[in-house]
Tab-separated table of C-alpha atoms in Angstrom:
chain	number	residue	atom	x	y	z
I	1	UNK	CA	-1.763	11.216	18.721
I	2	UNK	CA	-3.207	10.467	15.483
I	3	UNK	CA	-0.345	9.287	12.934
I	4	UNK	CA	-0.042	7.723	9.979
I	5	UNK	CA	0.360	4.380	11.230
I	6	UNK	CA	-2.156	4.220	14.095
I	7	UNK	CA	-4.553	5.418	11.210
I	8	UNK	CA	-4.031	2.131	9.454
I	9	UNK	CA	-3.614	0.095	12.285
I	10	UNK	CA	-7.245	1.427	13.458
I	11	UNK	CA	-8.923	0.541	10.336
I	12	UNK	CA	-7.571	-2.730	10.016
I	13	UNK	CA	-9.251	-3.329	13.398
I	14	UNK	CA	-12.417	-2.252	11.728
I	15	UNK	CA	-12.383	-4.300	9.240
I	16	UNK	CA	-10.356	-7.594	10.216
I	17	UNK	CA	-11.918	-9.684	13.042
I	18	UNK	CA	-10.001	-9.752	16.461
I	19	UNK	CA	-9.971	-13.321	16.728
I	20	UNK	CA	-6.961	-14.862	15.369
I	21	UNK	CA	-7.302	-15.520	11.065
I	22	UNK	CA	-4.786	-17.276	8.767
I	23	UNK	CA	-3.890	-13.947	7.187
I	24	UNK	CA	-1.754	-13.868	3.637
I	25	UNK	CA	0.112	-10.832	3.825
I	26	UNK	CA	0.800	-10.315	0.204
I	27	UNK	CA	3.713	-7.857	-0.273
I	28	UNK	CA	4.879	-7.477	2.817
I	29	UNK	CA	7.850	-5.566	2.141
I	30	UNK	CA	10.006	-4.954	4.935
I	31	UNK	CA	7.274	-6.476	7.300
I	32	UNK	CA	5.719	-3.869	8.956
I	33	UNK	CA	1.905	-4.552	8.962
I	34	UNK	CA	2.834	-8.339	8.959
I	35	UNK	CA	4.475	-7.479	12.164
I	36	UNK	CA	1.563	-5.826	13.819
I	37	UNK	CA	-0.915	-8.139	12.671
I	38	UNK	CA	1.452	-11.089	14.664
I	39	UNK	CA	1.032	-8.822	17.289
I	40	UNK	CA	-2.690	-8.717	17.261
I	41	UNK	CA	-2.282	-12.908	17.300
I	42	UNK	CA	-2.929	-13.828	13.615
I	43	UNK	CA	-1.272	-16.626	12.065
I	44	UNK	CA	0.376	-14.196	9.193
I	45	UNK	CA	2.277	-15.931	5.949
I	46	UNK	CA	4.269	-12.566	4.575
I	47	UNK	CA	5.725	-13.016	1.168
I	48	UNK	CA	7.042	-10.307	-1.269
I	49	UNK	CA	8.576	-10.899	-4.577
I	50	UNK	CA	11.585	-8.351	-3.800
I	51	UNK	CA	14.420	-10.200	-2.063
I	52	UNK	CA	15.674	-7.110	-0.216
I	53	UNK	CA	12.079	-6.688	1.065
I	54	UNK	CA	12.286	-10.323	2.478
I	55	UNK	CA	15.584	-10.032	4.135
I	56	UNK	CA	14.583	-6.727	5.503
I	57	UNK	CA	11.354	-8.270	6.804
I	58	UNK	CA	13.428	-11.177	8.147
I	59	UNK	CA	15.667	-8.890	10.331
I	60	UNK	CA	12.959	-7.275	11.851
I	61	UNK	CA	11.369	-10.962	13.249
I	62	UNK	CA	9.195	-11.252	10.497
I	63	UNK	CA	9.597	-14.638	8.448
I	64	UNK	CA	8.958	-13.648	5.354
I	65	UNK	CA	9.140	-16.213	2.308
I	66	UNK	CA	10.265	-14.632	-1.120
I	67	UNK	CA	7.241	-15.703	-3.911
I	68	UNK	CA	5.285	-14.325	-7.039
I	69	UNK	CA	1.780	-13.947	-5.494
I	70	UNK	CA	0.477	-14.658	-9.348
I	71	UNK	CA	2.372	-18.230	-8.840
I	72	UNK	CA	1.978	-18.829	-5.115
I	73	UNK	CA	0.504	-22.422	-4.409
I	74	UNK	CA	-2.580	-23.348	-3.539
I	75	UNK	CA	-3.645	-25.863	-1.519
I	76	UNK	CA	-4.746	-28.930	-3.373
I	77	UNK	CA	-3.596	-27.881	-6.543
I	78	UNK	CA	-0.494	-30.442	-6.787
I	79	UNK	CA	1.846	-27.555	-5.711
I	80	UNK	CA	0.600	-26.598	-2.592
I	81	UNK	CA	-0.762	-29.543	-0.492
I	82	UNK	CA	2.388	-28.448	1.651
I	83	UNK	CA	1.385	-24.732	2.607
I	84	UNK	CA	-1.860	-25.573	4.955
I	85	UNK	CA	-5.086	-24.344	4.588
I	86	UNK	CA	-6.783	-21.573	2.553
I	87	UNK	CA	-6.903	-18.171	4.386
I	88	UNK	CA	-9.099	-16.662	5.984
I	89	UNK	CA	-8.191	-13.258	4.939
I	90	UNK	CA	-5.566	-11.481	2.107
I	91	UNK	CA	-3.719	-8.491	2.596
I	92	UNK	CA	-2.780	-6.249	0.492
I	93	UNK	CA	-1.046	-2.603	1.859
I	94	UNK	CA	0.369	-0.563	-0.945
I	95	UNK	CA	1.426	-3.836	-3.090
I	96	UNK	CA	-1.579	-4.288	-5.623
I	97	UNK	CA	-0.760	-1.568	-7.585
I	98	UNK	CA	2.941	-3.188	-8.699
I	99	UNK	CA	1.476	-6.703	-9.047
I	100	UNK	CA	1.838	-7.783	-12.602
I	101	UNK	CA	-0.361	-8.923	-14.818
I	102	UNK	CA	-2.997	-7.789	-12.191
I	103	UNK	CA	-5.770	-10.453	-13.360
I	104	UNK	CA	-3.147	-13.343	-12.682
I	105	UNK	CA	-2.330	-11.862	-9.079
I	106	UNK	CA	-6.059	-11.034	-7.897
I	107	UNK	CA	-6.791	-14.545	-9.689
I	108	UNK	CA	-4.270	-16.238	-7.673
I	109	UNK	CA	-5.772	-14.511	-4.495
I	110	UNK	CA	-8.770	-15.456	-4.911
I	111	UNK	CA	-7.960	-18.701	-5.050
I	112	UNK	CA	-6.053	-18.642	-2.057
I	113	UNK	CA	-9.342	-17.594	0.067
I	114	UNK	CA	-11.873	-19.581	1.904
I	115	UNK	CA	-15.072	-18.934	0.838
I	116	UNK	CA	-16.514	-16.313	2.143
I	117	UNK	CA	-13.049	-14.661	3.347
I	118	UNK	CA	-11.584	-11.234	3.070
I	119	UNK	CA	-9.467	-9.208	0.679
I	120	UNK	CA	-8.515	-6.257	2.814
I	121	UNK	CA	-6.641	-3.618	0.099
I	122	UNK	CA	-4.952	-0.559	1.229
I	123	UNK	CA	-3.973	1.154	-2.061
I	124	UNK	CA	-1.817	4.472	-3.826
I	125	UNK	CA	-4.366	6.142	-6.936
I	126	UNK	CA	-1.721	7.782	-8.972
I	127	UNK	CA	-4.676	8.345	-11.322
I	128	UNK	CA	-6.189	10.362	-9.071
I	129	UNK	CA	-3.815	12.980	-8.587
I	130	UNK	CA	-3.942	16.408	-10.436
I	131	UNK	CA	-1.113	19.154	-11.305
I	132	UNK	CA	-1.950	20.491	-7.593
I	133	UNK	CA	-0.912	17.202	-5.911
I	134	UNK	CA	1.899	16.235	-8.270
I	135	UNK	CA	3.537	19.973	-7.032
I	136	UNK	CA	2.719	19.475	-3.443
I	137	UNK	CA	4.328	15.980	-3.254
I	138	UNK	CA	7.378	17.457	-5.536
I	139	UNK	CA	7.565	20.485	-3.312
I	140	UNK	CA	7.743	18.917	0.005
I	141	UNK	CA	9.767	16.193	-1.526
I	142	UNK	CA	12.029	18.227	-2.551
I	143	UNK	CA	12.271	19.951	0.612
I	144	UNK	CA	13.254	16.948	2.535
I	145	UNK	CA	15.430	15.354	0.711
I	146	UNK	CA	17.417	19.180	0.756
I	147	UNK	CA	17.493	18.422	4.268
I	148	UNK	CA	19.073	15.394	4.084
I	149	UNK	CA	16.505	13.391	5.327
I	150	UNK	CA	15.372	11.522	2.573
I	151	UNK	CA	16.424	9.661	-0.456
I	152	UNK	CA	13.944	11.752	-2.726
I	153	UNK	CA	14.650	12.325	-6.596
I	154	UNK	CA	15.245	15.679	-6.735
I	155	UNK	CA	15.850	17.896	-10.327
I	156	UNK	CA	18.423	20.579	-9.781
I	157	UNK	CA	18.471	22.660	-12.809
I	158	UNK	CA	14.822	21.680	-14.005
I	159	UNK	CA	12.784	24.148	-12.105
I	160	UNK	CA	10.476	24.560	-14.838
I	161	UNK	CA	9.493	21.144	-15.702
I	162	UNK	CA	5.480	20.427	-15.488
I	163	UNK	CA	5.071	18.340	-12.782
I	164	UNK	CA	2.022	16.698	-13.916
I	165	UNK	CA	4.379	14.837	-16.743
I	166	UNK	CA	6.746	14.368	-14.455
I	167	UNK	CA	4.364	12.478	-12.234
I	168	UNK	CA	3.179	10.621	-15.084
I	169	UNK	CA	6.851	9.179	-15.928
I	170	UNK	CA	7.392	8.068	-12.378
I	171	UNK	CA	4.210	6.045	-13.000
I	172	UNK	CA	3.836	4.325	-16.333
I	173	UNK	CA	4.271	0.871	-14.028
I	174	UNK	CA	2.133	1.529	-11.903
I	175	UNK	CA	-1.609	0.323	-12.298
I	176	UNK	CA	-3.864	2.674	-12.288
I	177	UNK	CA	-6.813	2.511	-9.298
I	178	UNK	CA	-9.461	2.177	-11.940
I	179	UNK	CA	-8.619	-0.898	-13.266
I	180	UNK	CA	-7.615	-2.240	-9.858
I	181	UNK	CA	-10.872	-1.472	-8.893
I	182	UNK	CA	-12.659	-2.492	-11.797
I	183	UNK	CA	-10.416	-5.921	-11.877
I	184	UNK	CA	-11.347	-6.668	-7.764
I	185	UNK	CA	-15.260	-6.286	-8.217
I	186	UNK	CA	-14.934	-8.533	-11.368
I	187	UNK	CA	-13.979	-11.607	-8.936
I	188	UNK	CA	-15.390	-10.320	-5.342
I	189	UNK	CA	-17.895	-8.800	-3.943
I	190	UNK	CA	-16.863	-5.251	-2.671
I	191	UNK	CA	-18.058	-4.396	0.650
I	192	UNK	CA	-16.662	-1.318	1.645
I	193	UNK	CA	-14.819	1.741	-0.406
I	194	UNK	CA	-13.428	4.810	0.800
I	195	UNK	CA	-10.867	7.326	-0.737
I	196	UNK	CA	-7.991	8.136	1.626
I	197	UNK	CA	-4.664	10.764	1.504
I	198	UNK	CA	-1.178	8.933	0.607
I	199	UNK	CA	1.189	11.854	-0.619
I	200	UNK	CA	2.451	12.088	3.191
I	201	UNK	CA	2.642	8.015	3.468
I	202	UNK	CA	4.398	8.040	-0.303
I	203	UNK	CA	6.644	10.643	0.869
I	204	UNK	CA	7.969	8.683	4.074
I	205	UNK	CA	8.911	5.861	2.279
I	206	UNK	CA	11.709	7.874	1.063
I	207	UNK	CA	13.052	8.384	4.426
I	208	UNK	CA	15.956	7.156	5.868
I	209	UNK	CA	14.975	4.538	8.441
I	210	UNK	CA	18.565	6.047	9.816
I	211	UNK	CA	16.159	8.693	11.022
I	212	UNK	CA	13.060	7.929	10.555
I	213	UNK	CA	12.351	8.357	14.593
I	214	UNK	CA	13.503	12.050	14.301
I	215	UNK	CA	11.793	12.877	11.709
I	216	UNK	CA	8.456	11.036	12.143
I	217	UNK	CA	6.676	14.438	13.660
I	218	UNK	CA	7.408	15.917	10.336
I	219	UNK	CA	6.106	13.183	7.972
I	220	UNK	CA	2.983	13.632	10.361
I	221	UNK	CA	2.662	16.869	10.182
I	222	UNK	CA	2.892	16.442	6.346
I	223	UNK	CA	0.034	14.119	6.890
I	224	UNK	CA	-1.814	16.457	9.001
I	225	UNK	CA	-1.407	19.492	6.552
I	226	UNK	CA	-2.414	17.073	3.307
I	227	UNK	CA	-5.412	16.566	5.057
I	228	UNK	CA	-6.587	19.757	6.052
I	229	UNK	CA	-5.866	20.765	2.029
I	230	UNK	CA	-8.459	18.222	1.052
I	231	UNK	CA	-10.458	19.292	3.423
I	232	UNK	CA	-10.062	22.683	2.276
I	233	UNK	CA	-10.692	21.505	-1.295
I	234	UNK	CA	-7.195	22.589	-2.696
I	235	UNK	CA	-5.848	19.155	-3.064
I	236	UNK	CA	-7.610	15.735	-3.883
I	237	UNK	CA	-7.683	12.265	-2.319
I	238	UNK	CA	-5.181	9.901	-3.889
I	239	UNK	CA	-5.512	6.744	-2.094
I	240	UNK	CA	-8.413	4.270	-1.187
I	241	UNK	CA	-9.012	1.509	1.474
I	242	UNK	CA	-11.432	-1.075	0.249
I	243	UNK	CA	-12.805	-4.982	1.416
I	244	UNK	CA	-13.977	-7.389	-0.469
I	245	UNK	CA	-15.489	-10.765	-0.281
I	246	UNK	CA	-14.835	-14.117	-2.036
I	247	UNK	CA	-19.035	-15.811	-2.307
């Protein structure tokens, strides 16, 4: 069956060599992808500047460290002669976007990469969305969290508010994909670029991992409906997956 996850997980086997890389998995959050990419036999570092994300990655057998990718140590720099080797590849899965300031993160990870290595960025475009896709993701939203499956911010009493503003709010933090874009092919050289969905994916993280096994046919079908939308023209892509090269 073709989820979500098995999505991902088949294009990071595109674009990330079998044999086993030092990885940097930079924002891990609760581990996930680290998790998979031990599984795969990669020598994975997983860090994430939120200390719930660490300890949730920890629980799960993932041993994350809690660090500020814009600070994290290189090697050879008088900070980091004690954290090995360069990598051989950085990963970045829904993190970029909430690394601030962006030019002292993607600095910092370029730095950390052996010449010639990978920058493998998996990435939310809240720029990209129109007042179609800010409804739809309200909507269904809205709809699960009514079924008490998810933690979604719901506005009882505020059925007419635009939802394009409203989107707009939830985002000021967020970086916007142009200038993520425009900031990565300032330091590497892009090699591939291709505009995905997310409004399913940003949906499920509101669920309850109390149930996320029950409900994970419906955040799939969610998936499977956004997708037939774009197809259908009626709703637009608002992710990307891109890899880049340090020369």
């Amino acid at each position: 069956m073709d989820t979500m996850d098995n999505h991902q997980h088949a294009w990071l086997s595109e674009v990330l060599p079998s044999a086993a890389r030092r990885v940097l998995d930079a924002g891990c959050g609760r581990g996930d992808l680290a998790a998979e990419l031990v599984r795969r036999g990669h020598e994975v570092t997983a860090i994430d500047i939120s200390t719930e994300a660490v300890e949730a990655a920890r629980a799960a057998g993932v041993p994350a460290l809690r660090a500020d990718i814009t600070t994290y140590p290189v090697p050879g720099d008088g900070l980091g002669d004690d954290v090995g080797s360069l990598f051989d590849a950085v990963v970045m899965s829904l993190s970029l976007h909430h690394m601030h300031p962006l030019d002292a993160a993607l600095d910092r990870v370029s730095a950390l990469l052996k010449k010639g290595g990978l920058v493998i960025v998996d990435e939310f475009a809240w720029d990209w969305a129109d007042r179609a896709a800010a409804a739809w993701f309200y909507d269904a939203g809205s709809l699960l969290a009514a079924a008490g499956v998810a933690d979604f911010p719901r506005e009882p009493g505020s059925p007419g508010r635009d939802p394009v503003e409203r989107w707009r709010e939830a985002h000021l933090d967020h970086t916007p994909a142009a200038d993520m874009l425009a900031a990565l092919a300032q330091r590497l050289e892009i090699t591939s670029l291709r505009r995905e969905p997310y409004l399913s994916r940003y949906i499920g993280g509101y669920v309850s991992r109390k149930v996320m096994n029950s409900t994970a046919e419906v955040i799939n079908e969610l998936w499977r409906i956004e997708r037939a939308r774009i197809s259908a023209g009626t709703l637009p892509l608002t992710g990307f997956r891109l890899t880049a090269r340090k020369m």
